[in-house]
mmCIF file of C-alpha atoms and ligand atoms in Angstrom:
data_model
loop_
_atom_site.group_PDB
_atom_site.id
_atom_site.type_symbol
_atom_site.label_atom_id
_atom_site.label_comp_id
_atom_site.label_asym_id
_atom_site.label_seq_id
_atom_site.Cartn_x
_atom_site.Cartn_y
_atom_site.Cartn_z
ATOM 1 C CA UNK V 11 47.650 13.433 90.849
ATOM 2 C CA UNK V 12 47.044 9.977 92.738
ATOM 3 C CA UNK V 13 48.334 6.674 91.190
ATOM 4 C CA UNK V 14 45.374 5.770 90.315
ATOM 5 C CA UNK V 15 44.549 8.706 88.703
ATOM 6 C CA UNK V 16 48.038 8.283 86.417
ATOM 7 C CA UNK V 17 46.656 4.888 85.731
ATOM 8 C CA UNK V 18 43.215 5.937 84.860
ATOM 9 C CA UNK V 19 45.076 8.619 82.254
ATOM 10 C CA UNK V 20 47.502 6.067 81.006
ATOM 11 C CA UNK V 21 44.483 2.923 80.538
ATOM 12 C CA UNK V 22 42.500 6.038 78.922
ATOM 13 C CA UNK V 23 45.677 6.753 76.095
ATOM 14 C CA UNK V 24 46.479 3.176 75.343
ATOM 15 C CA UNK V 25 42.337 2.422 74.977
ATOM 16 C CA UNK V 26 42.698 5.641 72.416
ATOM 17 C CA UNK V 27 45.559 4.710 70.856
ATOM 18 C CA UNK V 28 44.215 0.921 70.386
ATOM 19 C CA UNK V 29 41.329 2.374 69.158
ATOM 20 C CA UNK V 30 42.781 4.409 66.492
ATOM 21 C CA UNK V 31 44.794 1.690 65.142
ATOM 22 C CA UNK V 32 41.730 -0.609 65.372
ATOM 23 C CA UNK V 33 39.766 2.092 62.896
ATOM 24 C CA UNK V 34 42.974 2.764 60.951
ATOM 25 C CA UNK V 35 43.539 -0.995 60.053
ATOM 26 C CA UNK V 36 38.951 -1.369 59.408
ATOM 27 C CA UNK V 37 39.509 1.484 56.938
ATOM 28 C CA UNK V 38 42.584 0.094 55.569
ATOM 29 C CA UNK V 39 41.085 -3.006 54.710
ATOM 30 C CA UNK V 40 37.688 -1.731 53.450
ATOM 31 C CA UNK V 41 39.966 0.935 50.937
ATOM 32 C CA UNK V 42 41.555 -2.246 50.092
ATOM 33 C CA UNK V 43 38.769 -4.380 49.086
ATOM 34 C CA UNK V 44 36.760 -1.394 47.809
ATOM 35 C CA UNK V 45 39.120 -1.049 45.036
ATOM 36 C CA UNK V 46 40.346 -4.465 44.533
ATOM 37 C CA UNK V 47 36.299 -4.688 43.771
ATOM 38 C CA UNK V 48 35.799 -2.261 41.178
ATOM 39 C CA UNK V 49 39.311 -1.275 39.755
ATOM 40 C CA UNK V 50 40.180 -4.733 38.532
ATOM 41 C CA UNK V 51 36.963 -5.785 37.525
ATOM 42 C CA UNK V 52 36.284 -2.565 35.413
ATOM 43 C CA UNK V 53 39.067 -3.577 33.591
ATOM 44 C CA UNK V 54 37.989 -7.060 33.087
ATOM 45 C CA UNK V 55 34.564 -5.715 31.531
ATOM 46 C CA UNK V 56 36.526 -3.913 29.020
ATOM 47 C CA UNK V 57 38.423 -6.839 27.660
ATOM 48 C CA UNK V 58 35.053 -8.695 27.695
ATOM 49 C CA UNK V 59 33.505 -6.113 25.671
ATOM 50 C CA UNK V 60 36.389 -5.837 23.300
ATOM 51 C CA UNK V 61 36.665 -9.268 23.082
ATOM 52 C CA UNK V 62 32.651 -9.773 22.475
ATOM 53 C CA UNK V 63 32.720 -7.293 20.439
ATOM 54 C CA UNK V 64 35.184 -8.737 17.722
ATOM 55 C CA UNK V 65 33.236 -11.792 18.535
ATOM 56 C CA UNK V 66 29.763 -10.350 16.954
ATOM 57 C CA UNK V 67 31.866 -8.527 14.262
ATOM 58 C CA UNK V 68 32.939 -12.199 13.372
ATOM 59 C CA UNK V 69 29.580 -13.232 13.343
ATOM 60 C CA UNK V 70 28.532 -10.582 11.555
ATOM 61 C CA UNK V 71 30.629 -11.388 9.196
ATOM 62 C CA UNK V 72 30.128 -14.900 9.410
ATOM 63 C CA UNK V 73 26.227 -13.863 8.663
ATOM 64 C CA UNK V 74 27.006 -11.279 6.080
ATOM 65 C CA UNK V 75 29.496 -14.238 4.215
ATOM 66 C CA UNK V 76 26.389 -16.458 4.622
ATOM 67 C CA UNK V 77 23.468 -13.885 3.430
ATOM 68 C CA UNK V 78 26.143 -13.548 -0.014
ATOM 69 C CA UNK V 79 26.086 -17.014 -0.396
ATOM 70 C CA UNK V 80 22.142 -17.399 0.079
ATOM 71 C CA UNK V 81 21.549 -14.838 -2.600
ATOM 72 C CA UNK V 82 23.967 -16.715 -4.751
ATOM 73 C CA UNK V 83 22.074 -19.672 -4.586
ATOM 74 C CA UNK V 84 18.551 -18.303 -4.734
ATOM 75 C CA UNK V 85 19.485 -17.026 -8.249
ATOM 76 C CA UNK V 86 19.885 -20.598 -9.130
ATOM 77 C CA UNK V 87 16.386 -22.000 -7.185
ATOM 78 C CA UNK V 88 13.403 -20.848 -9.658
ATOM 79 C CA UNK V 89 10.920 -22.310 -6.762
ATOM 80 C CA UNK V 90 9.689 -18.592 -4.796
ATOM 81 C CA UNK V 91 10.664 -17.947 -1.114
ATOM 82 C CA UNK V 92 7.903 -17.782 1.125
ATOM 83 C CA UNK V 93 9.653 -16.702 3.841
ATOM 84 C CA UNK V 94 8.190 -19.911 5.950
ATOM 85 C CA UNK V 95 4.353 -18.270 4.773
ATOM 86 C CA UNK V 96 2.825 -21.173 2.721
ATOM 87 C CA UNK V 97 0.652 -19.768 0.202
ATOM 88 C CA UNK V 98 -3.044 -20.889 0.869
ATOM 89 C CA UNK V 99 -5.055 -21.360 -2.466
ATOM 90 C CA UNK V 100 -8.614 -20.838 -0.984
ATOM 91 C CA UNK V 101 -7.845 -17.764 1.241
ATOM 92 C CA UNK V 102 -9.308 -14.792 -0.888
ATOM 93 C CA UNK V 103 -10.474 -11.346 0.596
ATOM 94 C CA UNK V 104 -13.090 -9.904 -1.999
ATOM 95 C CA UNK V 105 -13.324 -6.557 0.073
ATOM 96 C CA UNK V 106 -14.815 -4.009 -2.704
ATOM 97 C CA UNK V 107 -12.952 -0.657 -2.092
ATOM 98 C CA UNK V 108 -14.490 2.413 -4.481
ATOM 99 C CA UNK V 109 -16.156 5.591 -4.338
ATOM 100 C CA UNK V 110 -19.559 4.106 -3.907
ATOM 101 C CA UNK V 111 -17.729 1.852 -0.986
ATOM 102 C CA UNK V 112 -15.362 3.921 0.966
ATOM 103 C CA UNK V 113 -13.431 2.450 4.292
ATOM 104 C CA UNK V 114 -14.965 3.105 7.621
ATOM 105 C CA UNK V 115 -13.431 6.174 10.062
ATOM 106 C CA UNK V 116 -11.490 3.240 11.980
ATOM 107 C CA UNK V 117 -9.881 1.753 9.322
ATOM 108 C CA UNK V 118 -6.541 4.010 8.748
ATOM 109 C CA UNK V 119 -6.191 3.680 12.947
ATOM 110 C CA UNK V 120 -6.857 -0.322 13.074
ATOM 111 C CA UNK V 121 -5.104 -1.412 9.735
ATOM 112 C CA UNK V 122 -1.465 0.105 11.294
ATOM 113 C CA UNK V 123 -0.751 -2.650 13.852
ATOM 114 C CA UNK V 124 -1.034 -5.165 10.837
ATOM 115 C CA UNK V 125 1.062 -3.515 8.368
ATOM 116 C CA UNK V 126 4.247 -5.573 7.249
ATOM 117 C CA UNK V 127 7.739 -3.779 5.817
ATOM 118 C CA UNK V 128 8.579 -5.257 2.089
ATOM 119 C CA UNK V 129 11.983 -6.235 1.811
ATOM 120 C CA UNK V 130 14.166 -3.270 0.143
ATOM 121 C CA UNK V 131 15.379 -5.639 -2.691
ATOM 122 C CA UNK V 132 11.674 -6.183 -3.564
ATOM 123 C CA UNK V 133 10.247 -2.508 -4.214
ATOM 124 C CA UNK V 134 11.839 0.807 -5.263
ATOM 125 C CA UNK V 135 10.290 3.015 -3.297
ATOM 126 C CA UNK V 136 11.389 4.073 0.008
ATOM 127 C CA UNK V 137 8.510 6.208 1.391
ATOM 128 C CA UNK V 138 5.557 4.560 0.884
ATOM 129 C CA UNK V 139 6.665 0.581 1.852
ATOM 130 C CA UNK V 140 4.420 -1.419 3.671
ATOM 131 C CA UNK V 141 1.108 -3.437 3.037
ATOM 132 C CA UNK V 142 -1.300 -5.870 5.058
ATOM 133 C CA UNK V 143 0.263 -9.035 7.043
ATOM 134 C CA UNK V 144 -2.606 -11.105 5.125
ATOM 135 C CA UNK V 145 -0.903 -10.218 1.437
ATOM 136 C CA UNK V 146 2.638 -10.230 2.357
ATOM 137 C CA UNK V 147 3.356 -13.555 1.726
ATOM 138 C CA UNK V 148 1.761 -13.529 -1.975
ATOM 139 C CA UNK V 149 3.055 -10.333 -3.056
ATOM 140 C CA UNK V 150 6.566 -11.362 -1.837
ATOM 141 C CA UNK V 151 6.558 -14.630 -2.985
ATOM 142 C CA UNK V 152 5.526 -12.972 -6.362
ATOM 143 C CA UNK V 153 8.198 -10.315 -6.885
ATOM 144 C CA UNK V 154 10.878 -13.063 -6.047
ATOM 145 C CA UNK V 155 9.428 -15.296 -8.467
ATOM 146 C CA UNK V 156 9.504 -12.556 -11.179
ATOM 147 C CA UNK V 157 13.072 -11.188 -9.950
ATOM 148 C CA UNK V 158 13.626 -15.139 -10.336
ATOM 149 C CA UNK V 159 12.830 -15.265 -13.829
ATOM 150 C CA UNK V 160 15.290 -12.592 -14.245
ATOM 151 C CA UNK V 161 12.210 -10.312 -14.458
ATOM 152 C CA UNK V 162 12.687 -6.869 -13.024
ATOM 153 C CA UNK V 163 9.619 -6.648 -10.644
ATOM 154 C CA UNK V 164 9.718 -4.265 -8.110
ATOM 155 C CA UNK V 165 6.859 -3.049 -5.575
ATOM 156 C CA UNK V 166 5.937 0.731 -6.154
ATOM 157 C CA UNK V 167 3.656 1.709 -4.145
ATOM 158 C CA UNK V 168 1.495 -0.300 -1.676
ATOM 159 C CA UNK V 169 -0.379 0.485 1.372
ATOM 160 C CA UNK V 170 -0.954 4.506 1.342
ATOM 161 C CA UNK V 171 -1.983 6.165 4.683
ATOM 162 C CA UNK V 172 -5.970 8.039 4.954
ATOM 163 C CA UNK V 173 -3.135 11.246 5.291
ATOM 164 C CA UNK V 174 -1.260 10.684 2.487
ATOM 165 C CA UNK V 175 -4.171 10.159 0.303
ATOM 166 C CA UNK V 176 -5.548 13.366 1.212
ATOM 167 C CA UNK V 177 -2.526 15.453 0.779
ATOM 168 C CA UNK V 178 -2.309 14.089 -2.948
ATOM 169 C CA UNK V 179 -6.114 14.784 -2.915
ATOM 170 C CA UNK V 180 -5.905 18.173 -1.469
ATOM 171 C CA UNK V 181 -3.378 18.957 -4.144
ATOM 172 C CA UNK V 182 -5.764 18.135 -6.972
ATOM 173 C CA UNK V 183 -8.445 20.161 -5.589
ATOM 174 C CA UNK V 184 -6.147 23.398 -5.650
ATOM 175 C CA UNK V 185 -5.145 22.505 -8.982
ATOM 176 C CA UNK V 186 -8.457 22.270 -10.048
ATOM 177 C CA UNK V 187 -9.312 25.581 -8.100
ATOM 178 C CA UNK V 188 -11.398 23.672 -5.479
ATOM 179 C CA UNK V 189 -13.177 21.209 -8.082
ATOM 180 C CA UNK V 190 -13.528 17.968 -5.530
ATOM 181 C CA UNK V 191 -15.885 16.325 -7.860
ATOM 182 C CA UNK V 192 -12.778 17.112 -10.818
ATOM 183 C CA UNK V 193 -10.039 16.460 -8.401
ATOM 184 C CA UNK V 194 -11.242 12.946 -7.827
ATOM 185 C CA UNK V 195 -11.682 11.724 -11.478
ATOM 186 C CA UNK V 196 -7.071 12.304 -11.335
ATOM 187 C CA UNK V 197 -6.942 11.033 -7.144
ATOM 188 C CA UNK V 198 -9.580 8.792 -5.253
ATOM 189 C CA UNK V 199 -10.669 10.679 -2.295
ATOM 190 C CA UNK V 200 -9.432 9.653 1.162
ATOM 191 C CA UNK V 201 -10.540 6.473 1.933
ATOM 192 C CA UNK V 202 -11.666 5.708 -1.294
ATOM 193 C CA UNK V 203 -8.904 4.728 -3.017
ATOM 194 C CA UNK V 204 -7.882 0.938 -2.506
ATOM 195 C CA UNK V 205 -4.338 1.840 -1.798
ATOM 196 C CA UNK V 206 -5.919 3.030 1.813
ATOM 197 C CA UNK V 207 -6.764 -0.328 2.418
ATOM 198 C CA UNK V 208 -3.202 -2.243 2.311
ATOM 199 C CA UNK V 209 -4.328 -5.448 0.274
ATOM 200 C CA UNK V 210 -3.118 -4.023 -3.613
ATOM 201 C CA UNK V 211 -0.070 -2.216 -4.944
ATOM 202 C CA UNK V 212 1.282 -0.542 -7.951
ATOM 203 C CA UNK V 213 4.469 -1.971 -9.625
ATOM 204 C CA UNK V 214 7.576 -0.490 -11.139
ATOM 205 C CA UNK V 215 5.835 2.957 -11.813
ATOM 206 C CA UNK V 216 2.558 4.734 -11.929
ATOM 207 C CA UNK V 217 2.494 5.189 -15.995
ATOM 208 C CA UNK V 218 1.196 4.371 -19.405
ATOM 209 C CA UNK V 219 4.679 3.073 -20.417
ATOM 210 C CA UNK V 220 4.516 0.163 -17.878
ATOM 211 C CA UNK V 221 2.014 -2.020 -20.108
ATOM 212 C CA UNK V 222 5.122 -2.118 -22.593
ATOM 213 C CA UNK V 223 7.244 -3.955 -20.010
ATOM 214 C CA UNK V 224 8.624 -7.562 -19.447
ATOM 215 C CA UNK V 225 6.929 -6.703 -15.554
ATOM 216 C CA UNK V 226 3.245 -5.974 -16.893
ATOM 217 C CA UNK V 227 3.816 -9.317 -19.239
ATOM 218 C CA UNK V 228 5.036 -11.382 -16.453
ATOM 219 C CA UNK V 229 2.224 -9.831 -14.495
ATOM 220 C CA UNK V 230 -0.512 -10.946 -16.924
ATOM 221 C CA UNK V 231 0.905 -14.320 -17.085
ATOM 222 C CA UNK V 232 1.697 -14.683 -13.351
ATOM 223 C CA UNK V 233 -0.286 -12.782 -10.731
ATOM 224 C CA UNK V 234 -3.193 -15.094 -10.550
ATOM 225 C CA UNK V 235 -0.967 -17.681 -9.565
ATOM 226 C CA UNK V 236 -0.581 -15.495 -6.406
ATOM 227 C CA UNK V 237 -3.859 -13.953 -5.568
ATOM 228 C CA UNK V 238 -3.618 -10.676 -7.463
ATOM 229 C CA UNK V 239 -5.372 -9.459 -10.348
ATOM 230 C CA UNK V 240 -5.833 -6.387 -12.950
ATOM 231 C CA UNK V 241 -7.917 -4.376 -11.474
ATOM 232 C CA UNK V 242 -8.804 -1.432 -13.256
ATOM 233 C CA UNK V 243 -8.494 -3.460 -17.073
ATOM 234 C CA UNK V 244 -9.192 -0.876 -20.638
ATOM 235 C CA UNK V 245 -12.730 -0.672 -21.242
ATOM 236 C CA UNK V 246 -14.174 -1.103 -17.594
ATOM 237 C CA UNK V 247 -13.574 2.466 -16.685
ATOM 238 C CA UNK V 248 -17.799 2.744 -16.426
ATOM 239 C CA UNK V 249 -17.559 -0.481 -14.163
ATOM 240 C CA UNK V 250 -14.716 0.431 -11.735
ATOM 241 C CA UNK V 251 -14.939 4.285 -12.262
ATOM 242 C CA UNK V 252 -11.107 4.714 -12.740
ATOM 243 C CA UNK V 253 -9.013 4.371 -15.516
ATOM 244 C CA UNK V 254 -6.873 1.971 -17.012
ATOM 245 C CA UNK V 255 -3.849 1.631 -14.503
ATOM 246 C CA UNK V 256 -2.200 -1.411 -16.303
ATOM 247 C CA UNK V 257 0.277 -0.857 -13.205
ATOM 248 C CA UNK V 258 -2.150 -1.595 -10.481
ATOM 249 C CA UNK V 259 -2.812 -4.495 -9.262
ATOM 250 C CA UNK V 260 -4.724 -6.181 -6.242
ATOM 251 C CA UNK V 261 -5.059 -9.665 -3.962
ATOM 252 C CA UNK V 262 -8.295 -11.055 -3.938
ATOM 253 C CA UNK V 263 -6.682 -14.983 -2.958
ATOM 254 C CA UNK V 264 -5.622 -17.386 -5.929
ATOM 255 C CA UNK V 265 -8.925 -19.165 -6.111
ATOM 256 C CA UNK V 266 -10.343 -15.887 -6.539
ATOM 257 C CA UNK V 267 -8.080 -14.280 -9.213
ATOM 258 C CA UNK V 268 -8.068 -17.512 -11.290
ATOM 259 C CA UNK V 269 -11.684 -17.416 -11.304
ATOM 260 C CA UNK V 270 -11.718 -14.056 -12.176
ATOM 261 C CA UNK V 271 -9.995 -14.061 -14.865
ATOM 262 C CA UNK V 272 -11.650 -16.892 -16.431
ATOM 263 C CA UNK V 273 -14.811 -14.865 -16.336
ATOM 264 C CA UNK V 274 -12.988 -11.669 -17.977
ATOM 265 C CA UNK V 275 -15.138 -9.603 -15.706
ATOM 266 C CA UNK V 276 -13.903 -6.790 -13.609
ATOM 267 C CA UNK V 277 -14.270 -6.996 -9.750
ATOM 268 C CA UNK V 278 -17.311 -5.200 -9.308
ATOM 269 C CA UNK V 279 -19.062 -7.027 -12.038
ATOM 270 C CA UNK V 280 -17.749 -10.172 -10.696
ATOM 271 C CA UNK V 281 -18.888 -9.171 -7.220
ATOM 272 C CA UNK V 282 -22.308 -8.820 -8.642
ATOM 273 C CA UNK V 283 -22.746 -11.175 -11.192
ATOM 274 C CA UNK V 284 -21.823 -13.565 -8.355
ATOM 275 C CA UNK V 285 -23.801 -11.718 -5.705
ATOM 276 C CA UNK V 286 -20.849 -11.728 -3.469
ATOM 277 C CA UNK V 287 -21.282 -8.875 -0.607
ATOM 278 C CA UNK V 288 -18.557 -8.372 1.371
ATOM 279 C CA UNK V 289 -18.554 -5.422 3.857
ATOM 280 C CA UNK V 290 -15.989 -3.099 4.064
ATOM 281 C CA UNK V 291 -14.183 -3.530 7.380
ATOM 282 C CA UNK V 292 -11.349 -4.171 9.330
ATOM 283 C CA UNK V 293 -13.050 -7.246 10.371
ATOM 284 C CA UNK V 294 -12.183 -9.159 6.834
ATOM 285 C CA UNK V 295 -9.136 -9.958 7.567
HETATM 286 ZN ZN1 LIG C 305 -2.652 2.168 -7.696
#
């Protein structure tokens, strides 16, 4: 080998070995900063979380401690919580909801979007629990003025689905061994029934015994103050077509009810008497 080959061989090893500690220190320093990125900051996330964490368990607390006290005092306040809804006097939905008037095909899909949850501490039923966005603030404010005056009003049963009805319908029928015509003189017939149509509800529970309670007496006294009336009353059962239900009760809007009751007529008679047609639709609300 010439000298300048030995020098070609020896520029060639130290370029190598430069090179190899030029790549060794690059991939020491991006190991480096690779984990000095995510070890240490993985750590730091989990003593923010543990530390937000107590945080909102404070709060919750905080809240919980607050939501005591709030129920403390609303014992005391006799004025009804609206939940921010004022009650409007003149708002009144005199949709007539019977055999003879049954609720259009659409109505069980378009009624859903607009159904509100009752507060727990307001009914005592857990499966059937909701009812229309346009009666939730007078039914609420209702109960709570009842529960108020130490009354024990609860909220039985409000809106019922076009499914539900028909399963307690369909029961009926195969009780009366496939009577419809008997089956609905003991349960309206889907879409019939005005607990399809998310504007009444029955209280407490669906019996006789109910028109012996302090509820059905508070009721009587109270429920036109918040758009609801008797609707199925004793002795209108050839008016309405149902019988007395002294536990069901339905908005019509406190103008309405007041009115209503003045007149000591049932709804359809008022409806008539008054020539008041209101179609049955989605569209009344
Ligand atoms: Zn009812």
């Amino acid at each position: 080998m010439t000298d300048r080959g030995r020098q070609a061989v020896k520029r060639r090893r130290v370029f190598l070995i430069s090179s190899a500690l030029i790549i060794g220190i690059i991939l020491g320093t991006i190991s480096f900063g690779v984990s000095r990125l995510f070890t240490p900051k993985s750590d730091n996330n989990e003593k923010k979380e543990t530390k937000s964490s107590s945080v909102s368990k404070t709060v919750k607390k905080i809240k919980k401690d607050e939501s005591k006290s709030e129920e403390t005092s609303s014992k005391q306040v006799t004025t009804p919580k609206t939940n921010g809804n004022k009650l409007n006097e003149k708002y009144s939905n005199l949709m007539l909801v019977n055999a003879k008037n049954p609720l259009p095909d659409n109505y069980d899909s378009e009624i859903r979007k607009d159904l509100v949850e009752i507060e727990p501490e307001l009914r005592n039923n857990n499966y059937v629990t909701k009812i229309h966005k346009s009666v939730y603030p007078y039914i609420t404010a209702m109960v709570r003025a009842a529960q108020a005056d130490g009354v024990d009003l609860k909220v039985w049963s409000p809106f019922r689905s076009y499914a539900d009805q028909k399963a307690l319908f369909d029961k009926q029928v195969e009780r009366y061994g496939g009577d419809e015509d008997k089956a609905a003189t003991i349960v309206a017939r889907p879409g019939t029934s005005e607990h399809n149509s998310g504007i009444c509800a029955d209280f407490n529970m669906a019996d006789d015994a109910f028109e012996q309670t302090e509820m059905f007496k508070w009721l009587c006294e109270h429920a036109e103050e918040y758009g609801f009336i008797l609707r199925y009353p004793k002795d209108k059962q050839d008016k309405t077509g149902v019988i007395y239900e002294s536990w069901h009760w339905r908005f019509v809007g406190i103008e309405a009810a007041k009115k209503i009751n003045k007149s000591g007529l049932c709804l359809e008679e008022y409806l008539k008497k008054n020539n008041i047609k209101q179609e049955v639709s989605v569209d009344n609300f």
